[in-house]
Amino acid sequence: MNTLRSLGIGACLFFLPSLLVGQLGDTSRVAIVDEGDYYLLENGFLGVHIPKAHLFDPQNGLAAPGPIRAVLYPDGTWSNNSVNYLQAPTLPLSMEVEILENSPEQGRIRIAYTFDKPPYYSPSNQVLEEAGPGHYEVEVTMPKGEKACLVTESSDYEVGYSLVVSQGLHPDRGRYQGHRSTSLENGYDPLGHVYDNQGKEGWHAT
């Protein structure tokens, strides 16, 4: 899943297919495991790797780590073995990681970045937005007993990151929301017909 967001508030869900529970193990609780440079937020079905704030040093001129490094699947496979970085026009001024909730029922971690935003100009060189402080905040919420976690984002700056989830994941079906498809292979509705909403508000196809 790619979680690129900018200039707004958004939310997305990680859904896990019906897989056998493997190395993650205990699905009766939620745990936040301190792994040194990262927190592992997991519920036995799904794990999320979140970098700690000390991995970003604004004095060294290097990019800040993205708010989520990888997803851990039940068999112990990581979706990504490399570090991903925040993408923004300027480097953050700061990065903060805070555990907001840590109970057997639910875990919640907030990752926050601050920026010194430059002025934003129109194509005709008019100032559309003055320079000033900017922010990007991500909250990852992991409930007990669910094969999903909730990721919410809030930003007033052009910020994003790439999250690789393909390694260790073998989906055989996808869903989308749109206007229509050109064939059954490209999408069908719940009745098994070629997906076509006839100009109405989009709804899900498989």
Short mmCIF file of C-alpha atoms in Angstrom, two decimals:
data_model
loop_
_atom_site.label_atom_id
_atom_site.label_comp_id
_atom_site.label_asym_id
_atom_site.label_seq_id
_atom_site.Cartn_x
_atom_site.Cartn_y
_atom_site.Cartn_z
CA MET A 1 0.00 0.00 0.00
CA ASN A 2 1.21 3.44 -0.83
CA THR A 3 0.31 6.04 1.78
CA LEU A 4 1.05 9.35 0.09
CA ARG A 5 -0.93 12.20 1.61
CA SER A 6 -0.58 15.97 1.41
CA LEU A 7 -2.41 19.13 2.47
CA GLY A 8 -5.25 17.50 4.36
CA ILE A 9 -6.46 14.81 6.67
CA GLY A 10 -6.78 11.22 5.58
CA ALA A 11 -7.11 7.71 6.83
CA CYS A 12 -6.32 4.29 5.46
CA LEU A 13 -6.60 0.72 6.64
CA PHE A 14 -4.17 -2.16 6.35
CA PHE A 15 -6.24 -5.29 5.78
CA LEU A 16 -4.69 -8.72 6.11
CA PRO A 17 -6.03 -11.63 4.06
CA SER A 18 -7.19 -14.76 5.88
CA LEU A 19 -3.82 -16.33 6.58
CA LEU A 20 -2.80 -18.84 9.19
CA VAL A 21 -1.35 -17.21 12.27
CA GLY A 22 2.34 -18.04 12.28
CA GLN A 23 5.29 -16.54 14.12
CA LEU A 24 3.44 -13.52 15.44
CA GLY A 25 1.54 -15.87 17.73
CA ASP A 26 -0.69 -14.46 20.47
CA THR A 27 -3.89 -12.95 19.05
CA SER A 28 -5.53 -12.41 22.44
CA ARG A 29 -3.85 -9.04 23.06
CA VAL A 30 -2.04 -6.08 21.51
CA ALA A 31 1.64 -5.47 22.28
CA ILE A 32 4.17 -2.72 21.66
CA VAL A 33 7.64 -4.28 21.57
CA ASP A 34 10.74 -2.11 21.99
CA GLU A 35 13.23 -3.31 19.38
CA GLY A 36 15.93 -0.70 19.89
CA ASP A 37 15.64 1.61 16.90
CA TYR A 38 12.01 0.69 16.25
CA TYR A 39 8.72 -0.08 17.94
CA LEU A 40 6.82 -3.16 16.78
CA LEU A 41 3.09 -2.63 17.22
CA GLU A 42 1.38 -6.02 16.76
CA ASN A 43 -1.75 -7.98 17.60
CA GLY A 44 -0.78 -11.50 16.53
CA PHE A 45 -2.34 -11.10 13.09
CA LEU A 46 -0.38 -8.08 11.90
CA GLY A 47 2.64 -6.04 12.94
CA VAL A 48 3.79 -2.52 12.04
CA HIS A 49 7.40 -1.31 12.38
CA ILE A 50 7.63 2.31 13.53
CA PRO A 51 11.00 4.13 13.73
CA LYS A 52 12.05 5.91 16.90
CA ALA A 53 12.74 9.63 16.85
CA HIS A 54 16.48 9.29 17.51
CA LEU A 55 16.94 7.87 14.00
CA PHE A 56 16.44 11.41 12.69
CA ASP A 57 19.18 13.93 13.42
CA PRO A 58 18.31 17.31 11.86
CA GLN A 59 21.93 18.40 12.23
CA ASN A 60 23.32 15.76 9.86
CA GLY A 61 21.34 16.91 6.82
CA LEU A 62 19.95 13.44 6.09
CA ALA A 63 16.33 12.63 5.35
CA ALA A 64 14.01 11.63 8.17
CA PRO A 65 12.68 8.06 8.29
CA GLY A 66 9.10 7.57 7.16
CA PRO A 67 6.49 6.99 9.89
CA ILE A 68 6.05 3.30 8.99
CA ARG A 69 9.00 1.22 7.82
CA ALA A 70 7.35 -2.12 7.10
CA VAL A 71 4.52 -4.52 7.85
CA LEU A 72 5.11 -7.85 9.62
CA TYR A 73 2.98 -10.76 8.42
CA PRO A 74 1.87 -13.72 10.59
CA ASP A 75 4.56 -16.08 9.26
CA GLY A 76 7.29 -13.65 10.36
CA THR A 77 7.94 -12.18 6.89
CA TRP A 78 8.71 -8.46 6.73
CA SER A 79 7.15 -6.63 3.78
CA ASN A 80 10.30 -4.55 3.35
CA ASN A 81 13.91 -5.04 4.44
CA SER A 82 15.16 -1.51 3.79
CA VAL A 83 14.65 1.91 5.37
CA ASN A 84 12.18 4.29 3.74
CA TYR A 85 12.38 8.05 4.07
CA LEU A 86 10.01 10.97 4.29
CA GLN A 87 9.59 12.89 1.04
CA ALA A 88 9.10 16.65 1.38
CA PRO A 89 10.36 19.86 -0.26
CA THR A 90 12.42 20.62 2.87
CA LEU A 91 13.84 18.56 5.71
CA PRO A 92 11.83 18.38 8.93
CA LEU A 93 12.89 20.48 11.87
CA SER A 94 11.94 17.74 14.31
CA MET A 95 10.50 14.24 14.63
CA GLU A 96 8.61 12.98 17.66
CA VAL A 97 7.29 9.48 18.39
CA GLU A 98 4.85 9.01 21.26
CA ILE A 99 3.02 5.96 22.58
CA LEU A 100 -0.54 7.22 23.14
CA GLU A 101 -2.12 3.95 24.22
CA ASN A 102 -0.60 0.65 25.28
CA SER A 103 -3.11 -1.88 26.60
CA PRO A 104 -4.04 -5.49 25.81
CA GLU A 105 -7.12 -4.14 23.98
CA GLN A 106 -5.46 -1.57 21.74
CA GLY A 107 -2.14 0.08 20.92
CA ARG A 108 -1.73 3.55 19.43
CA ILE A 109 1.43 5.40 18.41
CA ARG A 110 1.75 8.95 17.08
CA ILE A 111 4.58 10.05 14.77
CA ALA A 112 4.87 13.82 14.30
CA TYR A 113 7.14 16.00 12.16
CA THR A 114 7.48 19.79 12.10
CA PHE A 115 8.67 21.92 9.18
CA ASP A 116 9.70 25.45 8.32
CA LYS A 117 7.64 25.91 5.17
CA PRO A 118 8.92 28.22 2.42
CA PRO A 119 6.45 30.56 0.69
CA TYR A 120 4.25 28.99 -1.97
CA TYR A 121 4.12 30.80 -5.32
CA SER A 122 1.69 30.70 -8.22
CA PRO A 123 2.93 30.19 -11.82
CA SER A 124 2.83 33.99 -12.16
CA ASN A 125 5.10 34.33 -9.11
CA GLN A 126 2.40 35.57 -6.76
CA VAL A 127 2.65 34.49 -3.12
CA LEU A 128 -0.28 32.15 -2.48
CA GLU A 129 0.82 31.10 0.99
CA GLU A 130 3.30 32.81 3.26
CA ALA A 131 6.23 30.98 4.79
CA GLY A 132 5.63 29.56 8.24
CA PRO A 133 5.43 26.46 10.42
CA GLY A 134 4.18 23.18 8.97
CA HIS A 135 3.33 19.76 10.32
CA TYR A 136 2.77 16.14 9.37
CA GLU A 137 1.27 13.74 11.91
CA VAL A 138 0.49 10.04 11.65
CA GLU A 139 -1.36 7.87 14.16
CA VAL A 140 -1.23 4.09 13.93
CA THR A 141 -3.98 2.29 15.86
CA MET A 142 -3.87 -1.49 16.32
CA PRO A 143 -6.97 -3.13 17.87
CA LYS A 144 -7.08 -6.56 19.44
CA GLY A 145 -8.36 -9.47 17.37
CA GLU A 146 -8.56 -7.64 14.04
CA LYS A 147 -6.71 -8.43 10.82
CA ALA A 148 -6.36 -4.72 10.18
CA CYS A 149 -4.92 -1.54 11.65
CA LEU A 150 -5.94 2.08 11.15
CA VAL A 151 -3.52 4.74 9.93
CA THR A 152 -4.67 8.37 10.10
CA GLU A 153 -2.70 11.30 8.71
CA SER A 154 -2.89 15.08 9.09
CA SER A 155 -0.71 17.52 7.14
CA ASP A 156 -0.55 21.10 5.90
CA TYR A 157 2.54 20.51 3.75
CA GLU A 158 3.45 18.49 0.66
CA VAL A 159 4.66 15.38 2.47
CA GLY A 160 4.61 11.69 1.64
CA TYR A 161 6.47 8.39 1.86
CA SER A 162 6.47 5.02 0.13
CA LEU A 163 5.60 1.84 1.99
CA VAL A 164 6.38 -1.52 0.41
CA VAL A 165 3.92 -4.25 1.41
CA SER A 166 4.47 -6.75 -1.41
CA GLN A 167 7.20 -8.97 0.03
CA GLY A 168 5.52 -11.93 1.73
CA LEU A 169 2.04 -10.97 0.57
CA HIS A 170 0.31 -13.06 -2.09
CA PRO A 171 -3.14 -11.57 -2.77
CA ASP A 172 -5.47 -13.23 -5.27
CA ARG A 173 -8.18 -10.55 -5.29
CA GLY A 174 -8.38 -6.76 -5.18
CA ARG A 175 -11.17 -4.22 -4.73
CA TYR A 176 -11.53 -0.74 -6.12
CA GLN A 177 -14.03 2.10 -6.30
CA GLY A 178 -14.59 3.78 -9.66
CA HIS A 179 -16.95 4.37 -12.56
CA ARG A 180 -16.88 1.21 -14.67
CA SER A 181 -14.79 -1.64 -16.09
CA THR A 182 -14.48 -2.88 -19.66
CA SER A 183 -14.74 -6.61 -18.90
CA LEU A 184 -15.41 -9.16 -16.17
CA GLU A 185 -11.65 -9.68 -15.87
CA ASN A 186 -11.20 -5.98 -15.08
CA GLY A 187 -13.99 -5.82 -12.50
CA TYR A 188 -17.42 -7.17 -11.63
CA ASP A 189 -20.21 -6.19 -9.25
CA PRO A 190 -21.70 -8.31 -6.42
CA LEU A 191 -24.08 -9.94 -8.93
CA GLY A 192 -21.22 -11.02 -11.18
CA HIS A 193 -21.92 -8.50 -13.93
CA VAL A 194 -19.39 -6.21 -15.61
CA TYR A 195 -18.89 -3.31 -13.21
CA ASP A 196 -20.76 -0.17 -14.38
CA ASN A 197 -22.35 2.31 -11.97
CA GLN A 198 -24.03 4.23 -14.83
CA GLY A 199 -22.63 7.57 -13.77
CA LYS A 200 -23.67 7.28 -10.13
CA GLU A 201 -21.39 7.69 -7.15
CA GLY A 202 -18.64 5.08 -7.23
CA TRP A 203 -19.06 1.81 -5.35
CA HIS A 204 -16.88 -1.20 -4.84
CA ALA A 205 -16.00 -3.76 -7.50
CA THR A 206 -13.93 -6.91 -7.24
#
